[in-house]
Amino acid sequence: MIHLQHIERIFLVGDEEVHALSDVSMTASDGEYIAIMGPSGSGKSSLLNIIGLLDRPDSGSYELDGIKVSELEEEQQAEIRRHKIGFVFQFFHLVPRLTAFDNIALPLMLSGMKQEERQVRVTAALTAFGLGNRAGHRPDQLSGGQRQRVAIARATIMQPSVILADEPTGNLDRSSGVEVAEILEELNHQGITLIMVTHDPDLGRRARRQILMVDGRIENDK
Amino acid sequence: MQVNDFLRYTIYGVRAQRLRSFLTALGIGVGIGAVVLLTSLGEGLHHFVLAEFTQFGTNLIAINPGKVTTHGISGALVSNVRPLTIEDTESLKKLPQILDAVSVVQGNAAIEAGSHQRRTTIYGVDASASRVWRFGVAAGRFLPDDPPRAARSFAVLGSKVRQELFGSTQALGIRVRIGGELFRVIGSMESKGQLLGFDLDDAVYIPASKALALFNRESLMEIDLLHSTNSSSTVVAEKVRKVLVGRHGSEDFTITTQEKMLDVLGGVLGTLTIAVGALGGISLLVGGVGILTIMSIAVNERTGEIGLLRALGVGRNQILVLFLGEAVVLAAIGGLAGLGLGIGGSWFVTLLVPALPSHTSWGYVVSAELLAALVGLLAGVLPARRAARMHPVEALRTE
Ligand SMILES: Nc1ncnc2c1ncn2[C@@H]1O[C@H](COP(=O)(O)OP(=O)(O)OP(=O)(O)O)[C@@H](O)[C@H]1O
Ligand SMILES: [Mg+2]
C-alpha cells in the first residue's frame, strides 16, 4: 500500500525554482497496475523516484505499508528498497562485467545470501524468464529484450511487493517491448504492485489505472 | 554481504580493466619491490657485519690504554696515563671469570727468510691468542706457554706470509729475521681472511715481550679477554675495571665489551636498514597517487553502477566499503607482485655480487604487504567517499 500526501519536489536551477512535483497525492493498493503518462518534463520520473525512496520530497508525507518512510534515515530507506521495491530502468542498468547470472544474483549477494541458495533461486529465475541458456552471457552478448528480462529478473529476485518501471520498453523494438510488458503484467497477476511510466499510449491503455501528469501535477487519474 | 562475495566483486572490478589495473598495481609493486630489495640488502649487510664481528666469539672484552671521554681520547698525550703492561694481563688472568687473556702489540717490520724479504704486520701476542681469537693452526703449533717476560724467540706465520716467503717448501724450524732479530718458525696459521681492513693472514705472530722490545715500546696496545659465558659481560667488565684501577691508581684505560659494541653496531645498522627502506617507501607514495587517480576514474565511469547499487538497497556505507575494498585489492595485488620483485631482485643481486649478501626477513615482507594495503586504503578514501556521497538519482541518470 502506497500512500502519498501533498508531495512537493522543487529543484533549484540557478535562481529559478522548478516544481517537478506540486501537491501530488495518490494511493496505490497492493497488486494494482498503474501506468503513469504525460509529456516530457511533467514529473513522472520524479514521482517514481520518490515512491522508490531514491529521492526525498521537499514536503508532504509518504507511507509505504503503514510505515512513514519519508521520515526514515538513509540506511533504513536502503533496507526498505532492498526488500520491498524492484526497479526496472529504460537503460537496463546491468553491470557490464558480470554475467546474466551474476547480474540477477547481485541483490541476493549484496544482502548476504549464501552461494548455494542463490544458485537455486537464480537458476529458477533464469528459466522463468526464458534465459536458461544465457546464464553465462555478459550484457553486451545479449539482445535488448534479453537485457531487460535480466533486469526484470534482478528486480524480482528479492520478491519485492512493488515494481517501479521507468519506461521499461523505451529502448526496445515493438515486439520486445510487448514481450517485456507481458512479463511485467504476469508479475502483476502474481500480486506484485506494478507502477510503470510510459510514453506509449498503447502500452498505457493496458493498465487498469492510468495517471496523467502535467506540469508536476496529477491531471487525471482513472 | 559475504566476505568471499565481497572479494569476488572487488576483484571483478579490478579485472574488468586489466591493463589499467596492471599499470596501477605496477606502481605499488615497484614501491614495495624497492622497499623489500633495499631492506633485504640492508639486513644482509647487517648480518654480514655482525658475523664478521662475532667470528672471534661474543664473550670478548678489549682493554685499550687511555680513557675515551666525551672530550675525546685524553689518552696518550696526557702524562699520567700508565702503560698497559704484560703484568696487567697476568693479574687479569687470575680473575675467576676470565678464561684467557692476550697481550697485544702490533707494528710493522721486515721479515727475511733466506733471500726472500717482506714487510708485514707483526703481532706480539700470548700463547692464548689462537684460542681467544678462534684462530686455527695449519702446521706446527702456535706460540708455547712460556713465562711472558722470558718467552723464547719463536714466530708463527700467517698463511699469506708463509706462502710468500716459503712457497711450497718447508717453513717449520727455519730461522727468520724479523726487524733484525732471529726467530725460529714453529708454526703457520690457517687462513682467517680480512676483518675490517686488518689482514690476519698477512701477519707474523711473535711473543708480546719480544714485540715490545722490537718496537721499543713500554705499553701494550690492547689486552683481549675471553670471559666465561656464565657471567654477563658488564659484571666481568666491572671486575676488570676494579683490578686495573687498583693497579693504575685511576681509570686510565678503556674497556670495550663486545656485547656493547655489537649493540651499538646493531643499532646503527638497524637504523640504516630502516632509513633505506623508507627511501623505497617514497616510490610507494607515487604508487598511492596512481591508485587515487585510477579509483577516481573508476568511480566516474561506474557512476551508473553506483546508482544501481543504491537502487538495489545498498547503503552509502557499503558503497564506501566496496570502493575502498577495490583500492585495497588493487594495492595488495601490486604489493604481492612487489614482494616477488624484491625477493627475486635481492636473490639476483646476491647471485651477481656474492660479497653483498642479502637477507629477506619475513617481518619486513609482511609489513611491506600490509603497507601496500594501507597505501591502497588511504588512496581509496577520497574516491570511495565521492562514490558514497553520490545522489542515487543523479548517479542513475548518467549513462
Ligand atoms: N536534478 C534536477 N535538477 C533540476 N531540475 C530537475 C532535476 N530533475 C528533474 N528536474 C526537472 O523536474 C522536472 C520533471 O522532471 P522529470 O524527470 O520527473 O520529468 P519526466 O516526466 O520524467 O520527463 P521525461 O518523460 O522526459 O523523462 C523537469 O522540468 C526537469 O527539468
Ligand atoms: Mg523521465
XYZ file of C-alpha atoms in Angstrom, chain B residues 139-335:
197
model
C 101.003 -26.673 10.564
C 103.319 -26.975 13.555
C 101.974 -25.290 16.645
C 101.164 -21.861 17.994
C 103.425 -19.933 20.423
C 104.184 -22.015 23.538
C 103.052 -21.066 27.035
C 106.385 -19.547 28.055
C 106.739 -17.209 31.064
C 105.587 -13.910 29.499
C 108.740 -11.919 30.250
C 111.088 -14.703 29.278
C 109.466 -16.036 26.121
C 111.652 -17.777 23.577
C 112.161 -16.286 20.111
C 109.573 -18.260 18.204
C 107.454 -16.998 15.322
C 104.233 -18.260 13.794
C 103.428 -17.194 10.229
C 100.127 -16.081 8.805
C 99.100 -18.102 5.759
C 99.903 -15.371 3.244
C 103.353 -14.633 4.686
C 104.161 -18.329 4.725
C 103.131 -18.620 1.087
C 105.077 -15.520 0.020
C 108.292 -16.448 1.839
C 108.385 -20.198 1.503
C 106.006 -21.146 -1.274
C 105.684 -24.889 -1.256
C 108.906 -25.515 0.691
C 109.023 -26.447 4.365
C 108.877 -23.477 6.773
C 108.864 -25.226 10.145
C 112.137 -24.977 12.024
C 113.605 -22.377 9.672
C 115.222 -19.313 11.226
C 113.901 -15.962 10.031
C 114.984 -12.424 10.762
C 112.306 -10.046 11.991
C 113.439 -6.446 12.369
C 116.959 -7.746 12.605
C 116.263 -10.266 15.394
C 116.389 -14.001 14.843
C 113.239 -16.082 15.338
C 112.555 -19.748 14.686
C 109.364 -20.589 12.763
C 107.355 -23.109 14.770
C 104.013 -22.979 13.013
C 101.783 -21.428 10.429
C 98.147 -20.422 10.712
C 95.003 -21.226 8.791
C 93.657 -18.520 6.567
C 91.296 -16.256 8.511
C 90.790 -13.561 5.924
C 90.313 -9.862 6.437
C 88.466 -8.213 9.237
C 87.600 -4.555 8.683
C 90.760 -3.975 6.724
C 93.089 -5.969 9.013
C 94.593 -8.884 7.191
C 95.312 -11.550 9.780
C 96.914 -13.712 7.102
C 99.476 -11.121 6.069
C 100.955 -11.129 9.568
C 103.533 -12.805 11.797
C 102.882 -13.733 15.407
C 105.662 -13.473 17.996
C 105.639 -13.302 21.825
C 104.371 -9.967 23.202
C 107.548 -9.229 25.204
C 109.671 -9.702 22.086
C 107.418 -7.342 20.143
C 107.645 -4.697 22.877
C 111.433 -4.869 22.623
C 111.373 -4.906 18.839
C 109.235 -1.786 18.590
C 110.856 -0.228 21.628
C 107.535 0.256 23.396
C 106.532 0.196 27.009
C 102.827 -0.222 26.685
C 100.704 -2.935 25.188
C 98.217 -1.685 22.610
C 95.427 -3.886 23.802
C 94.538 -6.657 26.176
C 91.912 -9.074 24.913
C 89.976 -11.083 27.482
C 87.828 -14.133 26.965
C 85.312 -14.480 29.754
C 83.066 -17.379 30.644
C 79.566 -17.269 29.284
C 78.150 -17.814 32.776
C 78.736 -14.230 33.831
C 77.462 -11.192 31.982
C 79.994 -9.027 30.216
C 79.038 -5.943 32.231
C 79.713 -7.737 35.518
C 83.056 -9.024 34.245
C 83.956 -5.597 32.842
C 83.324 -4.083 36.272
C 85.597 -6.657 37.966
C 88.290 -5.962 35.360
C 87.929 -2.239 35.925
C 88.417 -2.662 39.701
C 91.561 -4.743 39.253
C 93.122 -2.269 36.813
C 92.133 0.828 38.789
C 93.755 -0.872 41.799
C 96.955 -1.322 39.821
C 97.000 2.043 37.988
C 95.520 4.274 40.681
C 92.976 5.754 38.265
C 90.893 4.738 35.309
C 93.341 5.483 32.517
C 92.146 2.769 30.193
C 89.058 1.955 28.158
C 87.099 -1.255 28.439
C 85.014 -2.282 25.456
C 82.810 -5.316 25.786
C 81.961 -6.952 22.540
C 78.344 -7.191 23.637
C 78.177 -3.412 23.876
C 79.982 -2.944 20.614
C 77.560 -5.299 18.893
C 74.641 -3.447 20.433
C 75.859 -0.122 19.108
C 76.735 -1.586 15.751
C 73.416 -3.401 15.527
C 71.604 -0.180 16.355
C 73.414 1.757 13.664
C 72.854 -0.914 11.043
C 69.202 -1.330 12.008
C 68.635 2.389 11.629
C 70.382 2.275 8.280
C 68.107 -0.528 7.097
C 65.006 1.347 8.112
C 66.240 4.572 6.512
C 66.960 2.778 3.269
C 63.566 1.086 3.426
C 61.896 4.445 3.942
C 63.631 5.643 0.803
C 61.915 2.832 -1.078
C 58.721 3.941 0.613
C 58.796 7.161 -1.378
C 58.144 5.224 -4.565
C 55.197 3.683 -2.720
C 53.796 7.153 -2.336
C 53.903 7.568 -6.088
C 52.090 4.248 -6.444
C 49.484 5.526 -3.995
C 48.836 8.565 -6.149
C 48.357 6.196 -9.089
C 45.679 4.299 -7.184
C 43.969 7.528 -6.207
C 43.840 8.566 -9.849
C 42.607 5.259 -11.174
C 39.989 4.860 -8.476
C 38.707 8.362 -9.208
C 38.384 7.443 -12.854
C 36.700 4.166 -11.943
C 34.171 5.951 -9.735
C 33.385 8.305 -12.616
C 32.996 5.514 -15.108
C 30.866 3.438 -12.812
C 28.533 6.170 -11.658
C 25.630 4.307 -13.232
C 26.591 1.163 -11.372
C 26.737 3.105 -8.112
C 23.237 4.404 -8.773
C 22.063 0.876 -9.497
C 23.582 -0.469 -6.284
C 21.815 2.237 -4.339
C 18.525 1.351 -6.043
C 19.109 -2.280 -5.085
C 19.223 -1.221 -1.462
C 22.937 -0.738 -0.845
C 23.572 1.999 1.728
C 26.190 4.712 1.477
C 28.469 2.901 3.906
C 28.510 -0.269 1.892
C 29.334 1.696 -1.271
C 32.234 3.228 0.624
C 33.459 -0.190 1.731
C 33.121 -1.638 -1.776
C 35.305 1.007 -3.381
C 37.797 1.049 -0.520
C 37.972 -2.719 -0.903
C 38.732 -2.351 -4.572
C 41.547 0.107 -3.896
C 42.997 -2.209 -1.260
C 42.749 -5.259 -3.527
C 44.478 -3.331 -6.299
C 47.266 -2.260 -3.953
C 47.560 -5.692 -2.384
C 47.957 -7.341 -5.784
C 50.633 -4.785 -6.602
C 52.184 -5.468 -3.230
